[in-house]
CSV table of C-alpha atoms in Angstrom, one decimal:
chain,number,residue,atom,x,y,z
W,11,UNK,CA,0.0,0.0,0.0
W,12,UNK,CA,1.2,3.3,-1.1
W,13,UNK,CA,1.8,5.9,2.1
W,14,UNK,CA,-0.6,9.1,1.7
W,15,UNK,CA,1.3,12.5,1.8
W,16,UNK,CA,1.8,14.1,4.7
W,17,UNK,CA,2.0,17.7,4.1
W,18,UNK,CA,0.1,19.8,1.5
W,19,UNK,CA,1.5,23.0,0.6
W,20,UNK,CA,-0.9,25.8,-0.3
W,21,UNK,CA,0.2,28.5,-2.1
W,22,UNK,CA,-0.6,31.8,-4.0
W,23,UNK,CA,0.6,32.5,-6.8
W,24,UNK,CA,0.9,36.3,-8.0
W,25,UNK,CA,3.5,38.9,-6.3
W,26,UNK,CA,4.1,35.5,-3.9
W,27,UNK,CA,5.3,32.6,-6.4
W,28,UNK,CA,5.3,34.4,-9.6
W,29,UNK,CA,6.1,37.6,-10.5
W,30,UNK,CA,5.6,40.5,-13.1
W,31,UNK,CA,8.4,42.9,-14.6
W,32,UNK,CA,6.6,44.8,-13.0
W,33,UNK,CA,6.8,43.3,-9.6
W,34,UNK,CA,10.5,41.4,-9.9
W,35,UNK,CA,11.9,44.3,-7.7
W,36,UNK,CA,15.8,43.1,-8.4
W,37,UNK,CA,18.0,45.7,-6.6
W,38,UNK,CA,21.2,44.0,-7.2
W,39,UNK,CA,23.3,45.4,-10.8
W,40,UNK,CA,22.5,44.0,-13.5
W,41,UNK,CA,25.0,41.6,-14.1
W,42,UNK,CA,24.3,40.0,-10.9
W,43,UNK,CA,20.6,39.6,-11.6
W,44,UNK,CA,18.9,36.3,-11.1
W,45,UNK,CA,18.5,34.1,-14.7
W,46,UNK,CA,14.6,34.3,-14.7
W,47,UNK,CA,11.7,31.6,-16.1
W,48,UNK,CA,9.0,33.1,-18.2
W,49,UNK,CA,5.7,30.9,-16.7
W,50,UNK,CA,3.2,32.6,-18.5
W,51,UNK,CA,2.5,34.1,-21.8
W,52,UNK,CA,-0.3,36.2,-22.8
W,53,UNK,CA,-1.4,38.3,-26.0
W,54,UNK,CA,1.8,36.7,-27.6
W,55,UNK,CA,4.1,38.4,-24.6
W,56,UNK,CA,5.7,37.4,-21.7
W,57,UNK,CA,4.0,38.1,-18.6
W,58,UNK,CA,5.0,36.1,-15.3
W,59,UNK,CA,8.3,34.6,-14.1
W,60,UNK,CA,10.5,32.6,-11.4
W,61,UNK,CA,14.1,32.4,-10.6
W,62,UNK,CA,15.6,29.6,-12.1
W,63,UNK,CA,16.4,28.6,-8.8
W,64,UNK,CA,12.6,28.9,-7.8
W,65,UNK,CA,11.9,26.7,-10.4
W,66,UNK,CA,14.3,24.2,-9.5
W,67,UNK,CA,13.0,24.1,-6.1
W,68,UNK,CA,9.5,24.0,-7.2
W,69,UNK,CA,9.5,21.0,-9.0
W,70,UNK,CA,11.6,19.3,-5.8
W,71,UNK,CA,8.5,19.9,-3.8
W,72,UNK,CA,6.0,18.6,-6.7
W,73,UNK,CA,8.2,15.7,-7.5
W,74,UNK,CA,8.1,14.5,-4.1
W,75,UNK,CA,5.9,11.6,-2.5
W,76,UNK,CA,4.9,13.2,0.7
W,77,UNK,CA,3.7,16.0,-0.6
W,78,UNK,CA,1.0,17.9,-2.4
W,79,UNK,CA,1.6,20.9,-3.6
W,80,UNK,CA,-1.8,23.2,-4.3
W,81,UNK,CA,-1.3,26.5,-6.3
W,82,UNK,CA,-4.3,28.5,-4.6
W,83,UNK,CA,-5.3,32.2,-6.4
W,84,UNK,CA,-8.2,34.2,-7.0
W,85,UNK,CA,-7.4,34.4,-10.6
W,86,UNK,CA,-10.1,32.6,-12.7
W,87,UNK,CA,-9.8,29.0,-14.0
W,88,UNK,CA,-9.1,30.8,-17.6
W,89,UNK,CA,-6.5,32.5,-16.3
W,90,UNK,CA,-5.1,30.3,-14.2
W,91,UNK,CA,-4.8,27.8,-17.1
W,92,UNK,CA,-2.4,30.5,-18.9
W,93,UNK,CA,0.3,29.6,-16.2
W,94,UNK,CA,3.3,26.8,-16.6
W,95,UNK,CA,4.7,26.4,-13.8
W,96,UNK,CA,7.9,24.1,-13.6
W,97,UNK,CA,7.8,20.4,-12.3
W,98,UNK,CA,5.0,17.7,-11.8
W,99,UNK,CA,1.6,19.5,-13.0
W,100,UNK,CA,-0.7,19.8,-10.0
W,101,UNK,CA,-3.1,17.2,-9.2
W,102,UNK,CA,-5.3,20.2,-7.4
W,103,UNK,CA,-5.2,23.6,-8.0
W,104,UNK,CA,-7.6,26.3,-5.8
W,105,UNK,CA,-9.2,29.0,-8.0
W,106,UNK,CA,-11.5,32.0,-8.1
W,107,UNK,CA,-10.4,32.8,-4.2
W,108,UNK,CA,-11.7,29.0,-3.0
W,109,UNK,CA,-14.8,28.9,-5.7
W,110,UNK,CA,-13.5,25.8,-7.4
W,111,UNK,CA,-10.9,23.1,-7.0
W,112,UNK,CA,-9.3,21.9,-9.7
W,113,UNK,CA,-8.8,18.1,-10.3
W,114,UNK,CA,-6.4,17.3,-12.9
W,115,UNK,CA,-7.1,20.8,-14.3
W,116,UNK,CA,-11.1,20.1,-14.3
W,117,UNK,CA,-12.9,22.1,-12.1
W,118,UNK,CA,-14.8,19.4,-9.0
W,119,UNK,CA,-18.4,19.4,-9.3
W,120,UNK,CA,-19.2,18.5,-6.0
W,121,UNK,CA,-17.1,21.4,-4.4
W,122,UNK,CA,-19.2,23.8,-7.3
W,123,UNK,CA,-22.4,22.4,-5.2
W,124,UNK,CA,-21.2,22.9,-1.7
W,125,UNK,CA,-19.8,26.4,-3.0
W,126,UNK,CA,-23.2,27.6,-4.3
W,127,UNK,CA,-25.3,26.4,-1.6
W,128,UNK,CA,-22.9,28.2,1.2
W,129,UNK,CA,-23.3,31.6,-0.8
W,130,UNK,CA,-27.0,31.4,-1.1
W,131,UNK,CA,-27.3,30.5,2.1
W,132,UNK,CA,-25.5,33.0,4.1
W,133,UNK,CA,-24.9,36.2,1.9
W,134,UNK,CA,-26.5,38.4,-0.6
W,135,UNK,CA,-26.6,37.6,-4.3
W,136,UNK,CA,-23.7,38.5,-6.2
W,137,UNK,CA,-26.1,40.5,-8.4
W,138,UNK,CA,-27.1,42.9,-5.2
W,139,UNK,CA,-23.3,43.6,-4.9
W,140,UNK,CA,-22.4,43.9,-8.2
W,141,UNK,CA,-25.6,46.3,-8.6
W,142,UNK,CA,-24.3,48.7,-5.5
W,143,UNK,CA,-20.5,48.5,-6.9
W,144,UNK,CA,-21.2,50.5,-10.4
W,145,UNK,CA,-24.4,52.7,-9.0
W,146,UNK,CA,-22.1,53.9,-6.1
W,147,UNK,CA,-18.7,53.8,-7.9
W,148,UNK,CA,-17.8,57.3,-9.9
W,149,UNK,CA,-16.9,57.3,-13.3
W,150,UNK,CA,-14.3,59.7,-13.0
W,151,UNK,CA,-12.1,56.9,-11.5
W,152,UNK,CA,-13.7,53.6,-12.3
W,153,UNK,CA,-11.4,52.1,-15.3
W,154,UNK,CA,-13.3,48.5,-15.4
W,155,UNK,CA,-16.1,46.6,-13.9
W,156,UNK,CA,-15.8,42.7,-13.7
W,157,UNK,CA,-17.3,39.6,-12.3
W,158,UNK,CA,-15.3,36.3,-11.8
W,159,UNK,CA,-17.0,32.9,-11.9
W,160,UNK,CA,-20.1,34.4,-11.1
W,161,UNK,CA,-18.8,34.6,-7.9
W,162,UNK,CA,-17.4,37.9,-6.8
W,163,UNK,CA,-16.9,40.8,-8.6
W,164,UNK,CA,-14.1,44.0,-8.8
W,165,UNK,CA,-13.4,47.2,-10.0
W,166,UNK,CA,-10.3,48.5,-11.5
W,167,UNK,CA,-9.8,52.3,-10.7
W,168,UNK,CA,-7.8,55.3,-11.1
W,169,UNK,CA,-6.5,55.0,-6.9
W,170,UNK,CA,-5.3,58.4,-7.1
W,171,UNK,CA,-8.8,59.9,-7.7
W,172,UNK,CA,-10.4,57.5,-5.3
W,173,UNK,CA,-11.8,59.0,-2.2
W,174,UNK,CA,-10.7,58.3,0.9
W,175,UNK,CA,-14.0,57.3,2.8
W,176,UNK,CA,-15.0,55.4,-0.3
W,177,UNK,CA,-14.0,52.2,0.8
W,178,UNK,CA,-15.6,52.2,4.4
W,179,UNK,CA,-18.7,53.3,2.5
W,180,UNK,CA,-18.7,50.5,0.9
W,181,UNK,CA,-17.6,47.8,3.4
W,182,UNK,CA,-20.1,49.4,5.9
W,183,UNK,CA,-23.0,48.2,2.8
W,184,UNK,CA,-21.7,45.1,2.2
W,185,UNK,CA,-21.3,44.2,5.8
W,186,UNK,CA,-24.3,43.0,7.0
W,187,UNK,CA,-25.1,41.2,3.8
W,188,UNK,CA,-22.2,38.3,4.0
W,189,UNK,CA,-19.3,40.7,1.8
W,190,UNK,CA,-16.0,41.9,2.6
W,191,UNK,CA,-14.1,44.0,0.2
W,192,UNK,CA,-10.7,44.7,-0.2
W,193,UNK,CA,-8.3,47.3,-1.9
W,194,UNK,CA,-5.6,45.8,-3.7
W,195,UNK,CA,-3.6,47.6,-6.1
W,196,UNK,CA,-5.8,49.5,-8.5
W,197,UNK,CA,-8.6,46.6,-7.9
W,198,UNK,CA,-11.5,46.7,-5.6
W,199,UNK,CA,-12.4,43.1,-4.5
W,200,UNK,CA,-16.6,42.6,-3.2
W,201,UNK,CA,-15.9,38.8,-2.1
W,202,UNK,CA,-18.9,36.7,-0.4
W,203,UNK,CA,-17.2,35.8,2.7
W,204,UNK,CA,-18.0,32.1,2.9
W,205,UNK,CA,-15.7,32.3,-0.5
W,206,UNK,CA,-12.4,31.5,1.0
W,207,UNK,CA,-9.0,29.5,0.0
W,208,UNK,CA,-9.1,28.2,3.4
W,209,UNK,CA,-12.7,26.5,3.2
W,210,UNK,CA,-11.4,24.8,-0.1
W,211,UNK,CA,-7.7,24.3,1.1
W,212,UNK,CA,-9.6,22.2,3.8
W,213,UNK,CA,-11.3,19.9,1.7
W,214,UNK,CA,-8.1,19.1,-0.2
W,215,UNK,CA,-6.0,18.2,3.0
W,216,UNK,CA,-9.3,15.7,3.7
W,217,UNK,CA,-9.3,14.3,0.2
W,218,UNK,CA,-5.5,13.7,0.9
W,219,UNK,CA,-5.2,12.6,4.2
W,220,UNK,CA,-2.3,15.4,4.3
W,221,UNK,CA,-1.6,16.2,8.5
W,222,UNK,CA,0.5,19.4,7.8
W,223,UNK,CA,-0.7,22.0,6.2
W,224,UNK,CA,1.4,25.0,4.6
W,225,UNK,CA,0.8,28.0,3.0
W,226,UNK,CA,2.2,31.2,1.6
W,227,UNK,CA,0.2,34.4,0.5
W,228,UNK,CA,0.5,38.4,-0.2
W,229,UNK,CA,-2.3,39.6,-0.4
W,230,UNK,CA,-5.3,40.2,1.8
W,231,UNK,CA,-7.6,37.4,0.5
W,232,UNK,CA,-4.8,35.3,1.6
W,233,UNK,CA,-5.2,36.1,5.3
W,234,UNK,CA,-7.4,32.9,5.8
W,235,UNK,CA,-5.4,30.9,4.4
W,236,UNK,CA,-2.2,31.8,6.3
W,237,UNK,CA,-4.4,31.3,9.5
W,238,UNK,CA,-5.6,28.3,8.7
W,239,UNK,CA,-2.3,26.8,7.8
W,240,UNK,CA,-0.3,25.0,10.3
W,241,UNK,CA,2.6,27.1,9.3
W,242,UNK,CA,2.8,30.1,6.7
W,243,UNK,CA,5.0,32.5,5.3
W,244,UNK,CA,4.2,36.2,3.9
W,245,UNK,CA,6.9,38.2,1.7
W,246,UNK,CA,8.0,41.8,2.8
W,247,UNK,CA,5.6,43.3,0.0
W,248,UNK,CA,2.4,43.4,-1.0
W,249,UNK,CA,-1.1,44.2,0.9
W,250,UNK,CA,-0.3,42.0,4.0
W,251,UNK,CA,3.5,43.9,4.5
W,252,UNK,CA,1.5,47.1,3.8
W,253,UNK,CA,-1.1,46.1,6.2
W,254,UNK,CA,1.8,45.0,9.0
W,255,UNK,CA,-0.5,41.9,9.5
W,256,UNK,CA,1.2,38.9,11.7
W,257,UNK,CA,0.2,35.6,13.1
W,258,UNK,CA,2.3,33.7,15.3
W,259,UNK,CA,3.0,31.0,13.0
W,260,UNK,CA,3.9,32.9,10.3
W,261,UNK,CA,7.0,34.0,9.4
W,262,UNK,CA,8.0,37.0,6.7
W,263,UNK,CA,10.3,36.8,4.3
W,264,UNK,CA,14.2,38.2,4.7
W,265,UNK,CA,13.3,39.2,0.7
W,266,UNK,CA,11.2,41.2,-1.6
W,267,UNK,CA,9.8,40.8,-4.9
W,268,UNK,CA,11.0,37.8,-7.2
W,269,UNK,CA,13.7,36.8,-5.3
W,270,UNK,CA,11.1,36.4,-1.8
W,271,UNK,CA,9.1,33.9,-4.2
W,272,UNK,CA,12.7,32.1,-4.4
W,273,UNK,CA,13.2,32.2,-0.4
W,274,UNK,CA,9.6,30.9,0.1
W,275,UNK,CA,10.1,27.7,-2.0
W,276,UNK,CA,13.5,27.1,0.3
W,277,UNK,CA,11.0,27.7,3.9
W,278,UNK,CA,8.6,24.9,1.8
W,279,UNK,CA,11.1,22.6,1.3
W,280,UNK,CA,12.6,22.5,4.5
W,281,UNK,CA,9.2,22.6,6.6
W,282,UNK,CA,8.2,19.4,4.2
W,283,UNK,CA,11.3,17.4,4.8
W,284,UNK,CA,11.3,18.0,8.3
């Protein structure tokens, strides 16, 4: 009888595995600059990378026997599907901030079930929200409205001209209907809250018998996963660092940008083997 895994590794992907130009934030000259991994294309151009180093140490960790390794975003099945990452392809991937699981790249359908019954259950429709979000949004600073899965919706603004109370206008409203948003970048997040990458990280760590559980995230839709996780690590950038948001079991990164996404991989693999 083959042994089950013992530890599943959750992690985000954007600004915390992979990186934009953007994002890379290399400091160092130029000629002592990382050799970097284009992992997704799109429109014909490179868009996100890894150290070669990363990449190395990612497929280590996907390779391996006793453990699972999870990529878990809020980008959409679509475009998570645009991503390559190096090593073993992932039997389960977390998308659309928890909404599905992937299995063998297929989204589950009994998770899509439990999913749709939890949001109808305990929070208004997504069509209330996304109805609020453009009547109360200005157009002098809204660039884009969108909707994700038919899950959660966000706005992409102009954050210079976006006023200040806005945003506690708006979490006050979605509040006591079941919402939290979130300002991330130049995107506004309206997320149901029973929509999380914990709930679904939790349901993969049953379906694999995993007993250690952890994770790595950015932003501030990762904040449930990191607290559900046995152990977890945050860079020194993004919403979280902003934020100065801690746990006790999780640890921040000595790094920033690209080469943090390197230093996380090295926390993973040492955490699993141990």
């Amino acid at each position: 009888m083959t042994a089950s895994p013992v530890t599943l590794i959750a992690s985000d992907l954007d600004r915390t595995l992979i990186y934009s130009a953007a994002a890379l934030q290399l400091t160092m000259d130029d000629a002592r600059a990382p050799r970097l991994l284009c992992v997704e294309v799109y429109d014909h151009k490179p868009l996100s990378y890894l150290t070669e180093t990363a990449a190395g140490l990612l497929a280590d960790l996907t390779g391996a026997a006793s453990t699972v390794f999870v990529p878990t975003t809020t980008r959409t099945r679509e475009q998570y599907h645009r991503i390559h990452l190096p090593g073993t392809p992932a039997e389960f991937a977390i998308c659309a901030n928890g909404g599905h699981i992937l299995v063998n790249g297929e989204s589950d359908r009994d998770w899509q079930r439990t999913v749709a019954r939890r949001l109808s259950d305990e929070c208004a429709s997504l069509a209330e929200v996304r109805a609020h979000l453009v009547a109360a949004a200005d157009p002098a600073w809204l660039l884009k409205e969108r909707v994700a899965e038919d899950l959660f919706a966000y706005l992409v603004v102009d954050r210079a001209e976006l006023p200040p109370d806005w945003m506690k206008e708006l979490a006050a409203w979605t509040e006591p209907r079941g919402w939290s948003v979130s300002l991330q970048g130049r995107k506004i997040y309206a997320v149901p809250r029973p929509l999380t990458k914990s709930a679904a990280m939790r349901e993969v760590a049953r379906r694999t018998g995993t007993t250690l559980t952890l994770a790595a995230g950015d932003s501030l839709l990762d904040a449930d996963l990191l607290l559900a996780a046995d152990r977890g690590w945050r860079p020194a950038h993004g919403e979280l660092a902003d934020a100065d948001w801690s746990a006790p079991h999780i640890e921040v990164t000595a790094e920033r940008g690209v080469a943090a996404g390197e230093e996380i991989l090295r926390r993973f693999v040492r955490a699993a083997s141990r």
